[in-house]
Amino acid sequence: MEVSSTDEGLQVDGDRRHAGIQLPEGSWWDWDVVAWSAGQLRLAAGHDLTYQHGLELVFGDPVFVSCPTSFHDPTFRAPTPDEMQKAGRHLGEHLPVVVAFEADAGGQEPVSCLIAAERLDIVRETVLRYWREDAAPGQRFAPWVRSPGR
């Protein structure tokens, strides 16, 4: 498993963490939300999400989220001043991580997305989306995968 913290995976604009993120090399076309709670928003990516995914953006303590539950081919960029104001209206001046991107969500035009959180970790590892008896020790499964009989 390879984990990049906010500081390593985010291009920093001065002393603020509000620039576009840099993803590790790979084919990250399909994206979806695999977990969302008050403490965490976890976006998963891969070239085909049918059986596994290989990348996760883990937003710790998300405070503002505007994105579809599944999308394709996002283009990450620095948030605009208007987007920063939008997030700031809800959150005040303390905005540690703000990520903006456009993505194909199945409509005629790309959708603009915005996520603000306390921190961001970029996790690169294979996560299985189906049960396997012969999974390698320590192999991680998606949150909804359960062994038969459970």
PDB file of N, CA and C in Angstrom, residues 36-135:
ATOM      1  N   TRP A  36     -18.808   7.003   2.872  1.00  0.00           N
ATOM      2  CA  TRP A  36     -19.060   8.391   3.222  1.00  0.00           C
ATOM      3  C   TRP A  36     -19.729   8.425   4.593  1.00  0.00           C
ATOM      4  N   SER A  37     -19.079   9.102   5.506  1.00  0.00           N
ATOM      5  CA  SER A  37     -19.612   9.297   6.849  1.00  0.00           C
ATOM      6  C   SER A  37     -19.199  10.690   7.295  1.00  0.00           C
ATOM      7  N   ALA A  38     -19.559  11.041   8.515  1.00  0.00           N
ATOM      8  CA  ALA A  38     -19.166  12.358   9.030  1.00  0.00           C
ATOM      9  C   ALA A  38     -17.653  12.500   9.112  1.00  0.00           C
ATOM     10  N   GLY A  39     -16.938  11.385   9.288  1.00  0.00           N
ATOM     11  CA  GLY A  39     -15.494  11.436   9.456  1.00  0.00           C
ATOM     12  C   GLY A  39     -14.685  11.186   8.206  1.00  0.00           C
ATOM     13  N   GLN A  40     -15.340  10.714   7.120  1.00  0.00           N
ATOM     14  CA  GLN A  40     -14.543  10.336   5.959  1.00  0.00           C
ATOM     15  C   GLN A  40     -15.375  10.250   4.678  1.00  0.00           C
ATOM     16  N   LEU A  41     -14.804  10.767   3.599  1.00  0.00           N
ATOM     17  CA  LEU A  41     -15.324  10.554   2.246  1.00  0.00           C
ATOM     18  C   LEU A  41     -14.222   9.837   1.492  1.00  0.00           C
ATOM     19  N   ARG A  42     -14.552   8.674   0.929  1.00  0.00           N
ATOM     20  CA  ARG A  42     -13.547   7.856   0.245  1.00  0.00           C
ATOM     21  C   ARG A  42     -13.993   7.676  -1.203  1.00  0.00           C
ATOM     22  N   LEU A  43     -13.222   8.292  -2.135  1.00  0.00           N
ATOM     23  CA  LEU A  43     -13.463   8.132  -3.569  1.00  0.00           C
ATOM     24  C   LEU A  43     -12.507   7.071  -4.095  1.00  0.00           C
ATOM     25  N   ALA A  44     -13.024   6.130  -4.896  1.00  0.00           N
ATOM     26  CA  ALA A  44     -12.197   5.063  -5.461  1.00  0.00           C
ATOM     27  C   ALA A  44     -12.080   5.253  -6.962  1.00  0.00           C
ATOM     28  N   ALA A  45     -10.935   4.828  -7.514  1.00  0.00           N
ATOM     29  CA  ALA A  45     -10.696   4.975  -8.947  1.00  0.00           C
ATOM     30  C   ALA A  45      -9.977   3.761  -9.502  1.00  0.00           C
ATOM     31  N   GLY A  46     -10.208   3.522 -10.788  1.00  0.00           N
ATOM     32  CA  GLY A  46      -9.532   2.454 -11.513  1.00  0.00           C
ATOM     33  C   GLY A  46      -9.908   2.537 -12.978  1.00  0.00           C
ATOM     34  N   HIS A  47      -9.341   1.654 -13.781  1.00  0.00           N
ATOM     35  CA  HIS A  47      -9.691   1.661 -15.207  1.00  0.00           C
ATOM     36  C   HIS A  47     -11.030   0.975 -15.442  1.00  0.00           C
ATOM     37  N   ASP A  48     -11.470   0.117 -14.515  1.00  0.00           N
ATOM     38  CA  ASP A  48     -12.754  -0.576 -14.578  1.00  0.00           C
ATOM     39  C   ASP A  48     -13.067  -1.002 -13.150  1.00  0.00           C
ATOM     40  N   LEU A  49     -14.150  -0.505 -12.592  1.00  0.00           N
ATOM     41  CA  LEU A  49     -14.460  -0.748 -11.187  1.00  0.00           C
ATOM     42  C   LEU A  49     -15.285  -2.014 -10.943  1.00  0.00           C
ATOM     43  N   THR A  50     -15.404  -2.867 -11.928  1.00  0.00           N
ATOM     44  CA  THR A  50     -16.208  -4.074 -11.773  1.00  0.00           C
ATOM     45  C   THR A  50     -15.669  -4.985 -10.681  1.00  0.00           C
ATOM     46  N   TYR A  51     -14.377  -5.288 -10.686  1.00  0.00           N
ATOM     47  CA  TYR A  51     -13.801  -6.264  -9.761  1.00  0.00           C
ATOM     48  C   TYR A  51     -12.871  -5.680  -8.708  1.00  0.00           C
ATOM     49  N   GLN A  52     -12.279  -4.535  -8.974  1.00  0.00           N
ATOM     50  CA  GLN A  52     -11.314  -3.954  -8.047  1.00  0.00           C
ATOM     51  C   GLN A  52     -11.096  -2.495  -8.372  1.00  0.00           C
ATOM     52  N   HIS A  53     -10.444  -1.799  -7.436  1.00  0.00           N
ATOM     53  CA  HIS A  53      -9.938  -0.456  -7.721  1.00  0.00           C
ATOM     54  C   HIS A  53      -8.542  -0.352  -7.126  1.00  0.00           C
ATOM     55  N   GLY A  54      -7.768   0.589  -7.630  1.00  0.00           N
ATOM     56  CA  GLY A  54      -6.369   0.683  -7.228  1.00  0.00           C
ATOM     57  C   GLY A  54      -5.963   2.007  -6.614  1.00  0.00           C
ATOM     58  N   LEU A  55      -6.907   2.944  -6.512  1.00  0.00           N
ATOM     59  CA  LEU A  55      -6.590   4.267  -5.971  1.00  0.00           C
ATOM     60  C   LEU A  55      -7.766   4.758  -5.151  1.00  0.00           C
ATOM     61  N   GLU A  56      -7.462   5.403  -4.028  1.00  0.00           N
ATOM     62  CA  GLU A  56      -8.500   6.038  -3.218  1.00  0.00           C
ATOM     63  C   GLU A  56      -8.043   7.428  -2.794  1.00  0.00           C
ATOM     64  N   LEU A  57      -8.944   8.377  -2.897  1.00  0.00           N
ATOM     65  CA  LEU A  57      -8.755   9.694  -2.306  1.00  0.00           C
ATOM     66  C   LEU A  57      -9.579   9.668  -1.024  1.00  0.00           C
ATOM     67  N   VAL A  58      -8.906   9.780   0.106  1.00  0.00           N
ATOM     68  CA  VAL A  58      -9.570   9.685   1.402  1.00  0.00           C
ATOM     69  C   VAL A  58      -9.580  11.078   2.035  1.00  0.00           C
ATOM     70  N   PHE A  59     -10.755  11.682   2.049  1.00  0.00           N
ATOM     71  CA  PHE A  59     -10.926  13.012   2.629  1.00  0.00           C
ATOM     72  C   PHE A  59     -11.325  12.831   4.088  1.00  0.00           C
ATOM     73  N   GLY A  60     -10.460  13.267   5.000  1.00  0.00           N
ATOM     74  CA  GLY A  60     -10.748  13.179   6.430  1.00  0.00           C
ATOM     75  C   GLY A  60     -11.572  14.354   6.887  1.00  0.00           C
ATOM     76  N   ASP A  61     -12.623  14.077   7.631  1.00  0.00           N
ATOM     77  CA  ASP A  61     -13.530  15.101   8.149  1.00  0.00           C
ATOM     78  C   ASP A  61     -14.021  16.033   7.048  1.00  0.00           C
ATOM     79  N   PRO A  62     -14.718  15.479   6.023  1.00  0.00           N
ATOM     80  CA  PRO A  62     -15.235  16.337   4.953  1.00  0.00           C
ATOM     81  C   PRO A  62     -16.292  17.287   5.510  1.00  0.00           C
ATOM     82  N   VAL A  63     -16.225  18.520   5.082  1.00  0.00           N
ATOM     83  CA  VAL A  63     -17.172  19.517   5.567  1.00  0.00           C
ATOM     84  C   VAL A  63     -18.041  20.104   4.450  1.00  0.00           C
ATOM     85  N   PHE A  64     -17.627  19.902   3.208  1.00  0.00           N
ATOM     86  CA  PHE A  64     -18.418  20.351   2.062  1.00  0.00           C
ATOM     87  C   PHE A  64     -18.146  19.399   0.910  1.00  0.00           C
ATOM     88  N   VAL A  65     -19.208  18.812   0.348  1.00  0.00           N
ATOM     89  CA  VAL A  65     -19.050  17.875  -0.761  1.00  0.00           C
ATOM     90  C   VAL A  65     -20.116  18.158  -1.808  1.00  0.00           C
ATOM     91  N   SER A  66     -19.663  18.388  -3.019  1.00  0.00           N
ATOM     92  CA  SER A  66     -20.565  18.568  -4.150  1.00  0.00           C
ATOM     93  C   SER A  66     -19.992  17.787  -5.320  1.00  0.00           C
ATOM     94  N   CYS A  67     -20.424  16.523  -5.428  1.00  0.00           N
ATOM     95  CA  CYS A  67     -19.997  15.688  -6.552  1.00  0.00           C
ATOM     96  C   CYS A  67     -20.965  14.505  -6.674  1.00  0.00           C
ATOM     97  N   PRO A  68     -21.086  13.935  -7.879  1.00  0.00           N
ATOM     98  CA  PRO A  68     -21.953  12.765  -8.041  1.00  0.00           C
ATOM     99  C   PRO A  68     -21.333  11.536  -7.380  1.00  0.00           C
ATOM    100  N   THR A  69     -22.130  10.496  -7.174  1.00  0.00           N
ATOM    101  CA  THR A  69     -21.635   9.282  -6.532  1.00  0.00           C
ATOM    102  C   THR A  69     -20.786   8.433  -7.465  1.00  0.00           C
ATOM    103  N   SER A  70     -20.913   8.647  -8.755  1.00  0.00           N
ATOM    104  CA  SER A  70     -20.009   7.995  -9.710  1.00  0.00           C
ATOM    105  C   SER A  70     -19.788   8.933 -10.888  1.00  0.00           C
ATOM    106  N   PHE A  71     -18.575   8.861 -11.441  1.00  0.00           N
ATOM    107  CA  PHE A  71     -18.222   9.749 -12.541  1.00  0.00           C
ATOM    108  C   PHE A  71     -17.003   9.177 -13.249  1.00  0.00           C
ATOM    109  N   HIS A  72     -16.632   9.814 -14.358  1.00  0.00           N
ATOM    110  CA  HIS A  72     -15.523   9.336 -15.173  1.00  0.00           C
ATOM    111  C   HIS A  72     -14.566  10.474 -15.521  1.00  0.00           C
ATOM    112  N   ASP A  73     -13.316  10.097 -15.694  1.00  0.00           N
ATOM    113  CA  ASP A  73     -12.285  10.958 -16.268  1.00  0.00           C
ATOM    114  C   ASP A  73     -12.242  12.374 -15.681  1.00  0.00           C
ATOM    115  N   PRO A  74     -12.056  12.507 -14.356  1.00  0.00           N
ATOM    116  CA  PRO A  74     -12.024  13.851 -13.776  1.00  0.00           C
ATOM    117  C   PRO A  74     -10.753  14.611 -14.156  1.00  0.00           C
ATOM    118  N   THR A  75     -10.904  15.911 -14.262  1.00  0.00           N
ATOM    119  CA  THR A  75      -9.776  16.815 -14.470  1.00  0.00           C
ATOM    120  C   THR A  75      -9.663  17.681 -13.226  1.00  0.00           C
ATOM    121  N   PHE A  76      -8.642  17.399 -12.410  1.00  0.00           N
ATOM    122  CA  PHE A  76      -8.441  18.138 -11.170  1.00  0.00           C
ATOM    123  C   PHE A  76      -7.751  19.463 -11.467  1.00  0.00           C
ATOM    124  N   ARG A  77      -8.153  20.484 -10.730  1.00  0.00           N
ATOM    125  CA  ARG A  77      -7.618  21.834 -10.926  1.00  0.00           C
ATOM    126  C   ARG A  77      -7.702  22.596  -9.619  1.00  0.00           C
ATOM    127  N   ALA A  78      -7.066  23.754  -9.592  1.00  0.00           N
ATOM    128  CA  ALA A  78      -7.176  24.624  -8.417  1.00  0.00           C
ATOM    129  C   ALA A  78      -8.593  25.197  -8.365  1.00  0.00           C
ATOM    130  N   PRO A  79      -9.167  25.335  -7.166  1.00  0.00           N
ATOM    131  CA  PRO A  79     -10.493  25.953  -7.064  1.00  0.00           C
ATOM    132  C   PRO A  79     -10.441  27.421  -7.462  1.00  0.00           C
ATOM    133  N   THR A  80     -11.510  27.871  -8.054  1.00  0.00           N
ATOM    134  CA  THR A  80     -11.617  29.278  -8.436  1.00  0.00           C
ATOM    135  C   THR A  80     -11.885  30.119  -7.185  1.00  0.00           C
ATOM    136  N   PRO A  81     -11.678  31.431  -7.262  1.00  0.00           N
ATOM    137  CA  PRO A  81     -12.028  32.297  -6.124  1.00  0.00           C
ATOM    138  C   PRO A  81     -13.504  32.171  -5.737  1.00  0.00           C
ATOM    139  N   ASP A  82     -14.395  32.029  -6.732  1.00  0.00           N
ATOM    140  CA  ASP A  82     -15.825  31.860  -6.431  1.00  0.00           C
ATOM    141  C   ASP A  82     -16.085  30.564  -5.667  1.00  0.00           C
ATOM    142  N   GLU A  83     -15.392  29.491  -6.047  1.00  0.00           N
ATOM    143  CA  GLU A  83     -15.556  28.216  -5.334  1.00  0.00           C
ATOM    144  C   GLU A  83     -15.023  28.317  -3.906  1.00  0.00           C
ATOM    145  N   MET A  84     -13.921  29.022  -3.731  1.00  0.00           N
ATOM    146  CA  MET A  84     -13.381  29.217  -2.390  1.00  0.00           C
ATOM    147  C   MET A  84     -14.372  30.015  -1.534  1.00  0.00           C
ATOM    148  N   GLN A  85     -15.006  31.019  -2.130  1.00  0.00           N
ATOM    149  CA  GLN A  85     -16.013  31.796  -1.406  1.00  0.00           C
ATOM    150  C   GLN A  85     -17.213  30.926  -1.059  1.00  0.00           C
ATOM    151  N   LYS A  86     -17.632  30.093  -2.004  1.00  0.00           N
ATOM    152  CA  LYS A  86     -18.769  29.192  -1.778  1.00  0.00           C
ATOM    153  C   LYS A  86     -18.500  28.279  -0.587  1.00  0.00           C
ATOM    154  N   ALA A  87     -17.350  27.648  -0.574  1.00  0.00           N
ATOM    155  CA  ALA A  87     -16.992  26.767   0.542  1.00  0.00           C
ATOM    156  C   ALA A  87     -16.816  27.583   1.812  1.00  0.00           C
ATOM    157  N   GLY A  88     -16.222  28.748   1.709  1.00  0.00           N
ATOM    158  CA  GLY A  88     -15.982  29.602   2.862  1.00  0.00           C
ATOM    159  C   GLY A  88     -17.258  30.107   3.515  1.00  0.00           C
ATOM    160  N   ARG A  89     -18.301  30.334   2.723  1.00  0.00           N
ATOM    161  CA  ARG A  89     -19.586  30.772   3.288  1.00  0.00           C
ATOM    162  C   ARG A  89     -20.135  29.737   4.260  1.00  0.00           C
ATOM    163  N   HIS A  90     -19.888  28.481   3.969  1.00  0.00           N
ATOM    164  CA  HIS A  90     -20.390  27.402   4.816  1.00  0.00           C
ATOM    165  C   HIS A  90     -19.420  27.053   5.944  1.00  0.00           C
ATOM    166  N   LEU A  91     -18.136  27.334   5.739  1.00  0.00           N
ATOM    167  CA  LEU A  91     -17.117  26.816   6.640  1.00  0.00           C
ATOM    168  C   LEU A  91     -16.298  27.876   7.349  1.00  0.00           C
ATOM    169  N   GLY A  92     -16.460  29.118   6.977  1.00  0.00           N
ATOM    170  CA  GLY A  92     -15.612  30.151   7.561  1.00  0.00           C
ATOM    171  C   GLY A  92     -14.268  30.204   6.843  1.00  0.00           C
ATOM    172  N   GLU A  93     -13.307  30.819   7.456  1.00  0.00           N
ATOM    173  CA  GLU A  93     -12.005  31.024   6.828  1.00  0.00           C
ATOM    174  C   GLU A  93     -11.097  29.803   6.862  1.00  0.00           C
ATOM    175  N   HIS A  94     -11.322  28.877   7.779  1.00  0.00           N
ATOM    176  CA  HIS A  94     -10.446  27.705   7.934  1.00  0.00           C
ATOM    177  C   HIS A  94     -10.814  26.642   6.900  1.00  0.00           C
ATOM    178  N   LEU A  95     -10.059  26.576   5.809  1.00  0.00           N
ATOM    179  CA  LEU A  95     -10.304  25.610   4.740  1.00  0.00           C
ATOM    180  C   LEU A  95      -9.000  24.876   4.426  1.00  0.00           C
ATOM    181  N   PRO A  96      -8.637  23.856   5.204  1.00  0.00           N
ATOM    182  CA  PRO A  96      -7.342  23.202   5.008  1.00  0.00           C
ATOM    183  C   PRO A  96      -7.159  22.572   3.630  1.00  0.00           C
ATOM    184  N   VAL A  97      -8.150  21.824   3.145  1.00  0.00           N
ATOM    185  CA  VAL A  97      -8.034  21.159   1.847  1.00  0.00           C
ATOM    186  C   VAL A  97      -9.288  21.456   1.038  1.00  0.00           C
ATOM    187  N   VAL A  98      -9.114  22.016  -0.136  1.00  0.00           N
ATOM    188  CA  VAL A  98     -10.225  22.250  -1.054  1.00  0.00           C
ATOM    189  C   VAL A  98      -9.800  21.701  -2.408  1.00  0.00           C
ATOM    190  N   VAL A  99     -10.583  20.757  -2.939  1.00  0.00           N
ATOM    191  CA  VAL A  99     -10.267  20.098  -4.206  1.00  0.00           C
ATOM    192  C   VAL A  99     -11.406  20.366  -5.180  1.00  0.00           C
ATOM    193  N   ALA A 100     -11.055  20.787  -6.381  1.00  0.00           N
ATOM    194  CA  ALA A 100     -12.039  21.061  -7.430  1.00  0.00           C
ATOM    195  C   ALA A 100     -11.703  20.231  -8.657  1.00  0.00           C
ATOM    196  N   PHE A 101     -12.751  19.812  -9.381  1.00  0.00           N
ATOM    197  CA  PHE A 101     -12.539  19.069 -10.614  1.00  0.00           C
ATOM    198  C   PHE A 101     -13.798  19.068 -11.465  1.00  0.00           C
ATOM    199  N   GLU A 102     -13.610  18.820 -12.745  1.00  0.00           N
ATOM    200  CA  GLU A 102     -14.691  18.596 -13.689  1.00  0.00           C
ATOM    201  C   GLU A 102     -14.663  17.119 -14.047  1.00  0.00           C
ATOM    202  N   ALA A 103     -15.862  16.529 -14.252  1.00  0.00           N
ATOM    203  CA  ALA A 103     -15.915  15.110 -14.578  1.00  0.00           C
ATOM    204  C   ALA A 103     -17.120  14.809 -15.449  1.00  0.00           C
ATOM    205  N   ASP A 104     -17.032  13.706 -16.151  1.00  0.00           N
ATOM    206  CA  ASP A 104     -18.132  13.187 -16.944  1.00  0.00           C
ATOM    207  C   ASP A 104     -19.029  12.374 -16.021  1.00  0.00           C
ATOM    208  N   ALA A 105     -20.252  12.853 -15.808  1.00  0.00           N
ATOM    209  CA  ALA A 105     -21.195  12.144 -14.943  1.00  0.00           C
ATOM    210  C   ALA A 105     -22.355  11.570 -15.753  1.00  0.00           C
ATOM    211  N   GLY A 106     -22.178  11.481 -17.061  1.00  0.00           N
ATOM    212  CA  GLY A 106     -23.206  10.901 -17.915  1.00  0.00           C
ATOM    213  C   GLY A 106     -24.116  11.911 -18.582  1.00  0.00           C
ATOM    214  N   GLY A 107     -23.955  13.180 -18.268  1.00  0.00           N
ATOM    215  CA  GLY A 107     -24.778  14.209 -18.886  1.00  0.00           C
ATOM    216  C   GLY A 107     -24.166  14.721 -20.176  1.00  0.00           C
ATOM    217  N   GLN A 108     -24.767  15.758 -20.727  1.00  0.00           N
ATOM    218  CA  GLN A 108     -24.268  16.327 -21.978  1.00  0.00           C
ATOM    219  C   GLN A 108     -23.013  17.155 -21.783  1.00  0.00           C
ATOM    220  N   GLU A 109     -22.817  17.675 -20.561  1.00  0.00           N
ATOM    221  CA  GLU A 109     -21.642  18.487 -20.264  1.00  0.00           C
ATOM    222  C   GLU A 109     -20.998  17.998 -18.973  1.00  0.00           C
ATOM    223  N   PRO A 110     -19.708  18.257 -18.798  1.00  0.00           N
ATOM    224  CA  PRO A 110     -19.053  17.866 -17.542  1.00  0.00           C
ATOM    225  C   PRO A 110     -19.684  18.579 -16.353  1.00  0.00           C
ATOM    226  N   VAL A 111     -19.620  17.944 -15.196  1.00  0.00           N
ATOM    227  CA  VAL A 111     -20.132  18.527 -13.964  1.00  0.00           C
ATOM    228  C   VAL A 111     -18.947  19.059 -13.157  1.00  0.00           C
ATOM    229  N   SER A 112     -19.121  20.242 -12.552  1.00  0.00           N
ATOM    230  CA  SER A 112     -18.090  20.815 -11.685  1.00  0.00           C
ATOM    231  C   SER A 112     -18.287  20.280 -10.273  1.00  0.00           C
ATOM    232  N   CYS A 113     -17.197  19.846  -9.652  1.00  0.00           N
ATOM    233  CA  CYS A 113     -17.253  19.242  -8.323  1.00  0.00           C
ATOM    234  C   CYS A 113     -16.334  19.999  -7.372  1.00  0.00           C
ATOM    235  N   LEU A 114     -16.709  19.996  -6.093  1.00  0.00           N
ATOM    236  CA  LEU A 114     -15.941  20.707  -5.080  1.00  0.00           C
ATOM    237  C   LEU A 114     -16.028  19.922  -3.769  1.00  0.00           C
ATOM    238  N   ILE A 115     -14.873  19.693  -3.149  1.00  0.00           N
ATOM    239  CA  ILE A 115     -14.806  18.984  -1.864  1.00  0.00           C
ATOM    240  C   ILE A 115     -13.869  19.758  -0.947  1.00  0.00           C
ATOM    241  N   ALA A 116     -14.335  20.017   0.275  1.00  0.00           N
ATOM    242  CA  ALA A 116     -13.502  20.664   1.300  1.00  0.00           C
ATOM    243  C   ALA A 116     -13.447  19.728   2.507  1.00  0.00           C
ATOM    244  N   ALA A 117     -12.244  19.554   3.053  1.00  0.00           N
ATOM    245  CA  ALA A 117     -12.054  18.634   4.172  1.00  0.00           C
ATOM    246  C   ALA A 117     -10.873  19.086   5.016  1.00  0.00           C
ATOM    247  N   GLU A 118     -10.733  18.459   6.167  1.00  0.00           N
ATOM    248  CA  GLU A 118      -9.609  18.762   7.049  1.00  0.00           C
ATOM    249  C   GLU A 118      -8.295  18.214   6.504  1.00  0.00           C
ATOM    250  N   ARG A 119      -8.357  17.068   5.807  1.00  0.00           N
ATOM    251  CA  ARG A 119      -7.126  16.475   5.274  1.00  0.00           C
ATOM    252  C   ARG A 119      -7.471  15.572   4.092  1.00  0.00           C
ATOM    253  N   LEU A 120      -6.430  15.215   3.346  1.00  0.00           N
ATOM    254  CA  LEU A 120      -6.567  14.331   2.195  1.00  0.00           C
ATOM    255  C   LEU A 120      -5.398  13.362   2.171  1.00  0.00           C
ATOM    256  N   ASP A 121      -5.708  12.077   2.055  1.00  0.00           N
ATOM    257  CA  ASP A 121      -4.687  11.051   1.843  1.00  0.00           C
ATOM    258  C   ASP A 121      -4.977  10.379   0.516  1.00  0.00           C
ATOM    259  N   ILE A 122      -3.933  10.135  -0.253  1.00  0.00           N
ATOM    260  CA  ILE A 122      -4.055   9.416  -1.518  1.00  0.00           C
ATOM    261  C   ILE A 122      -3.473   8.029  -1.282  1.00  0.00           C
ATOM    262  N   VAL A 123      -4.320   7.005  -1.396  1.00  0.00           N
ATOM    263  CA  VAL A 123      -3.937   5.628  -1.092  1.00  0.00           C
ATOM    264  C   VAL A 123      -3.925   4.824  -2.386  1.00  0.00           C
ATOM    265  N   ARG A 124      -2.785   4.202  -2.647  1.00  0.00           N
ATOM    266  CA  ARG A 124      -2.666   3.369  -3.843  1.00  0.00           C
ATOM    267  C   ARG A 124      -2.433   1.921  -3.417  1.00  0.00           C
ATOM    268  N   GLU A 125      -3.462   1.097  -3.600  1.00  0.00           N
ATOM    269  CA  GLU A 125      -3.382  -0.335  -3.343  1.00  0.00           C
ATOM    270  C   GLU A 125      -4.587  -0.996  -4.007  1.00  0.00           C
ATOM    271  N   THR A 126      -4.474  -2.278  -4.264  1.00  0.00           N
ATOM    272  CA  THR A 126      -5.574  -3.011  -4.875  1.00  0.00           C
ATOM    273  C   THR A 126      -6.610  -3.335  -3.813  1.00  0.00           C
ATOM    274  N   VAL A 127      -7.856  -2.954  -4.081  1.00  0.00           N
ATOM    275  CA  VAL A 127      -8.976  -3.226  -3.189  1.00  0.00           C
ATOM    276  C   VAL A 127      -9.983  -4.061  -3.980  1.00  0.00           C
ATOM    277  N   LEU A 128     -10.223  -5.278  -3.513  1.00  0.00           N
ATOM    278  CA  LEU A 128     -11.150  -6.180  -4.201  1.00  0.00           C
ATOM    279  C   LEU A 128     -12.588  -5.778  -3.930  1.00  0.00           C
ATOM    280  N   ARG A 129     -13.427  -5.883  -4.969  1.00  0.00           N
ATOM    281  CA  ARG A 129     -14.840  -5.539  -4.865  1.00  0.00           C
ATOM    282  C   ARG A 129     -15.718  -6.787  -4.900  1.00  0.00           C
ATOM    283  N   TYR A 130     -15.135  -7.950  -4.651  1.00  0.00           N
ATOM    284  CA  TYR A 130     -15.867  -9.225  -4.606  1.00  0.00           C
ATOM    285  C   TYR A 130     -15.121 -10.148  -3.653  1.00  0.00           C
ATOM    286  N   TRP A 131     -15.808 -11.159  -3.146  1.00  0.00           N
ATOM    287  CA  TRP A 131     -15.196 -12.083  -2.189  1.00  0.00           C
ATOM    288  C   TRP A 131     -14.291 -13.067  -2.907  1.00  0.00           C
ATOM    289  N   ARG A 132     -13.124 -13.322  -2.318  1.00  0.00           N
ATOM    290  CA  ARG A 132     -12.179 -14.342  -2.795  1.00  0.00           C
ATOM    291  C   ARG A 132     -11.657 -15.100  -1.593  1.00  0.00           C
ATOM    292  N   GLU A 133     -11.827 -16.405  -1.609  1.00  0.00           N
ATOM    293  CA  GLU A 133     -11.278 -17.241  -0.539  1.00  0.00           C
ATOM    294  C   GLU A 133      -9.755 -17.201  -0.545  1.00  0.00           C
ATOM    295  N   ASP A 134      -9.172 -17.113  -1.731  1.00  0.00           N
ATOM    296  CA  ASP A 134      -7.717 -17.189  -1.860  1.00  0.00           C
ATOM    297  C   ASP A 134      -7.037 -15.812  -1.876  1.00  0.00           C
ATOM    298  N   ALA A 135      -7.685 -14.821  -1.276  1.00  0.00           N
ATOM    299  CA  ALA A 135      -7.086 -13.484  -1.221  1.00  0.00           C
ATOM    300  C   ALA A 135      -5.788 -13.545  -0.423  1.00  0.00           C
TER     301      ALA A 135
END
